[in-house]
PDB file of C-alpha atoms in Angstrom:
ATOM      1  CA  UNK A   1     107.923  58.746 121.262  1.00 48.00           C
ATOM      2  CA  UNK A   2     111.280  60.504 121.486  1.00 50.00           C
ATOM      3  CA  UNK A   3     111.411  64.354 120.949  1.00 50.00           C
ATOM      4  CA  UNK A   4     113.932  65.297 118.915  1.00 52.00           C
ATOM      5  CA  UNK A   5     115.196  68.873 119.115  1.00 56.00           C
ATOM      6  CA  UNK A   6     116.213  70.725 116.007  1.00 60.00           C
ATOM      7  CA  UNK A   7     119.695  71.913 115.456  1.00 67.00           C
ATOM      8  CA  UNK A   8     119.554  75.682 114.131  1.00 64.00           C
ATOM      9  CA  UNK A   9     123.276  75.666 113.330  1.00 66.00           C
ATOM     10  CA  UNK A  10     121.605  73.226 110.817  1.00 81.00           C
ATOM     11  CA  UNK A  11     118.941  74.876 109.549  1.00 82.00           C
ATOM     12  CA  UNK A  12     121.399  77.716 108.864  1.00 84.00           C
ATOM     13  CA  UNK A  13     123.956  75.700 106.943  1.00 86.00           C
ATOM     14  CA  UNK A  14     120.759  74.410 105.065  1.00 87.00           C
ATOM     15  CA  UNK A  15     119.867  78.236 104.002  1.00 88.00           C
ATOM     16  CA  UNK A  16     123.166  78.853 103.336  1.00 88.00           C
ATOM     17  CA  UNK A  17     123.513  76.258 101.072  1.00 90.00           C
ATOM     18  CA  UNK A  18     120.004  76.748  99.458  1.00 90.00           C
ATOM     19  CA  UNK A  19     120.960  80.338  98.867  1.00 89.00           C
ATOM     20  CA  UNK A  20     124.410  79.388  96.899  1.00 91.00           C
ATOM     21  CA  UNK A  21     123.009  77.002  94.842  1.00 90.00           C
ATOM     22  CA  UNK A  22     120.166  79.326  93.942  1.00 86.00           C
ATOM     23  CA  UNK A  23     122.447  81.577  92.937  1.00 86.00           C
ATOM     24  CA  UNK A  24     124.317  79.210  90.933  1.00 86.00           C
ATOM     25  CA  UNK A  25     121.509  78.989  89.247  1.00 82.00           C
ATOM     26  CA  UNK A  26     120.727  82.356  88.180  1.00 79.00           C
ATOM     27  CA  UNK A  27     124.491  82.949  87.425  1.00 80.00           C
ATOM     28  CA  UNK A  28     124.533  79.944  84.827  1.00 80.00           C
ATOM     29  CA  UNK A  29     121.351  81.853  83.271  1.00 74.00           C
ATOM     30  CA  UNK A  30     123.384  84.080  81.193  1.00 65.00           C
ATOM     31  CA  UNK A  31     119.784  85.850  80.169  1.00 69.00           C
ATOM     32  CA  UNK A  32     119.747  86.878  83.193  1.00 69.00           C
ATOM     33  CA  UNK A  33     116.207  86.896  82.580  1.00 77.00           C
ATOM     34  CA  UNK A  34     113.263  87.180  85.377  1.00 79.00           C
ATOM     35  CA  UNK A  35     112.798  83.318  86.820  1.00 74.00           C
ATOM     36  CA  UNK A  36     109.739  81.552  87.542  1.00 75.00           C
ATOM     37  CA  UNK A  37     111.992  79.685  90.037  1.00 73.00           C
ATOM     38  CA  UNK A  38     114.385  80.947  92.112  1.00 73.00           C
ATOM     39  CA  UNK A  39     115.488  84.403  93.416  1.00 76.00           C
ATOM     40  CA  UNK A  40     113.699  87.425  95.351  1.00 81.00           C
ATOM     41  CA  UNK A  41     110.692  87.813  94.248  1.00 81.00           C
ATOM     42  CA  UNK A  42     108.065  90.765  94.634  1.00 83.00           C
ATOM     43  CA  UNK A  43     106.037  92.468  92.123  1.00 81.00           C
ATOM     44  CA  UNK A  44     108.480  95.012  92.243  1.00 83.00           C
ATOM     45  CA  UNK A  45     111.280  93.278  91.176  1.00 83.00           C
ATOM     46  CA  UNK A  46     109.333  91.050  88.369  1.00 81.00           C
ATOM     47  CA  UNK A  47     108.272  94.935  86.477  1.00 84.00           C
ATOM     48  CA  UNK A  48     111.562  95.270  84.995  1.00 86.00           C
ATOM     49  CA  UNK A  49     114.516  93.370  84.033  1.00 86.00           C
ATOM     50  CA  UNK A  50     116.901  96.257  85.597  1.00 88.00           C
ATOM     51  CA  UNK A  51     114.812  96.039  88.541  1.00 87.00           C
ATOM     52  CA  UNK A  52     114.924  92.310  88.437  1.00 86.00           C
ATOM     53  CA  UNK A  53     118.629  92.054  88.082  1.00 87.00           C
ATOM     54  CA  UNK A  54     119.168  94.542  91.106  1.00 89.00           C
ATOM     55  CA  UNK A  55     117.338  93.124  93.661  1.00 89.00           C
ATOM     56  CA  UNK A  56     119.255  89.354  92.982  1.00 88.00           C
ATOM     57  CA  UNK A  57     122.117  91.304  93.276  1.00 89.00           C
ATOM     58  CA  UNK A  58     121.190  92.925  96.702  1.00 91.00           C
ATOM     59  CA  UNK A  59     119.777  89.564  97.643  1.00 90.00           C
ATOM     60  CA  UNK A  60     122.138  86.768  97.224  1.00 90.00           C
ATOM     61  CA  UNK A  61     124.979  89.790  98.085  1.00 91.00           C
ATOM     62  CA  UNK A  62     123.755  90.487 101.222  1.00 91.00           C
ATOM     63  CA  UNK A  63     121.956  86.991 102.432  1.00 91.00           C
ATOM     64  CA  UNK A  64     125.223  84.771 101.664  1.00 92.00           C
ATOM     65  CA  UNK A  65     127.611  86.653 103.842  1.00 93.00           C
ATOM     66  CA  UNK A  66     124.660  87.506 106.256  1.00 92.00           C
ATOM     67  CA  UNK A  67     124.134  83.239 106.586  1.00 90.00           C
ATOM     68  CA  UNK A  68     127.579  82.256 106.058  1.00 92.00           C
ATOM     69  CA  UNK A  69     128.764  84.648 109.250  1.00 92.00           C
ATOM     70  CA  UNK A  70     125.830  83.310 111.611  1.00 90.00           C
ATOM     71  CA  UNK A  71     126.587  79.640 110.795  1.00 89.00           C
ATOM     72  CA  UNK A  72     130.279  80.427 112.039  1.00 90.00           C
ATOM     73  CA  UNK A  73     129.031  82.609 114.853  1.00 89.00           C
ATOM     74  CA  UNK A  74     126.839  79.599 115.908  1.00 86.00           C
ATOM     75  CA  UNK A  75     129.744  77.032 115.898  1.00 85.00           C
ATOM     76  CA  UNK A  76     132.030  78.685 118.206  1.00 89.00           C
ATOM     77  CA  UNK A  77     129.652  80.351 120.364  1.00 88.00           C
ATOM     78  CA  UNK A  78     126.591  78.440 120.321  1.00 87.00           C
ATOM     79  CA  UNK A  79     122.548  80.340 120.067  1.00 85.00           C
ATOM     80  CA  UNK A  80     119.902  79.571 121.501  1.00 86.00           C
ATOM     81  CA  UNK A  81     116.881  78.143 119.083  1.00 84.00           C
ATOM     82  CA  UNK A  82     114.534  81.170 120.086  1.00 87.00           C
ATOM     83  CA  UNK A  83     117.754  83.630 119.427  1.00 89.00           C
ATOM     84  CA  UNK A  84     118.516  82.277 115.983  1.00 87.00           C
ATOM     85  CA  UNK A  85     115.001  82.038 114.473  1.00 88.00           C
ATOM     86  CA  UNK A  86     114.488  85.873 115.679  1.00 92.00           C
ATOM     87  CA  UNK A  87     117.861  86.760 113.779  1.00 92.00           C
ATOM     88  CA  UNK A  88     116.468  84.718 110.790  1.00 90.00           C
ATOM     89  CA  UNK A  89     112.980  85.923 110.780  1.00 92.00           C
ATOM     90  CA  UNK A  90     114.772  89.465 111.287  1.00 94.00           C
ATOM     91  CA  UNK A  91     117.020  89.448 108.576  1.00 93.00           C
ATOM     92  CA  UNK A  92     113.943  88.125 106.193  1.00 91.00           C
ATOM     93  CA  UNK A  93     111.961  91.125 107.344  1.00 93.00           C
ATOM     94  CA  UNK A  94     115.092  93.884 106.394  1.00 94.00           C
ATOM     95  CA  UNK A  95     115.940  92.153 103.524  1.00 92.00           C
ATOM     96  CA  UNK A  96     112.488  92.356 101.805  1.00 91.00           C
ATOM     97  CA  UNK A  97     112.482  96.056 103.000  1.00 93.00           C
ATOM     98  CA  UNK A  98     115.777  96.939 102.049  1.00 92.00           C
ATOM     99  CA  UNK A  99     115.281  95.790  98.532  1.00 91.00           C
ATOM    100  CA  UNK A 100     111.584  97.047  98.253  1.00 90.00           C
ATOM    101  CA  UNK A 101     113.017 100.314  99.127  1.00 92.00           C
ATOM    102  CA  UNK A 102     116.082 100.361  96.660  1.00 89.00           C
ATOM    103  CA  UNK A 103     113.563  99.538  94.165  1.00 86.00           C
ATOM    104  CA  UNK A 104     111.759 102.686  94.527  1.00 76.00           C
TER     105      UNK A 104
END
């Protein structure tokens, strides 16, 4: 059985892509109203519509550039598996705390 090895530039673009149309989503939603679905989710964000409205805004504001400038980072100069799922498993981790913490 051949091993295949999986591309991380690809699971990036996949994120990336995931995260726009997400976003798509909840921008079509002219409600704006707290999903079942898609977007950050915590208990802190789902107490309050203000809160829930912030934290998509910090989310998809911050993760789309964040994913969109590693994808091109990892085209022209090429990470390591290991290195990339640390970044992503790093940004994941400041995200969540970022937002938690905006929340109050």
């Amino acid at each position: 059985m051949k091993e295949e090895n999986i591309d991380m530039n690809s699971i990036e673009s996949i994120i990336l892509i995931v995260l726009i149309v997400a976003w798509g989503i909840y921008m079509v939603d002219p409600t704006h109203k707290v999903s079942r679905w898609v977007g950050y989710r915590s208990e802190g964000t789902r107490t309050s519509l203000a809160n829930w409205k912030r934290a998509q805004k910090m989310f998809y504001g911050i993760s789309i550039p964040f994913f969109a400038v590693l994808v091109l980072i990892n085209y022209f100069i090429p990470l390591s598996n290991l290195v990339a799922a640390f970044i992503i498993v790093g940004w994941a981790v400041a995200i969540m705390i970022i937002i938690e913490i905006h929340l109050g």
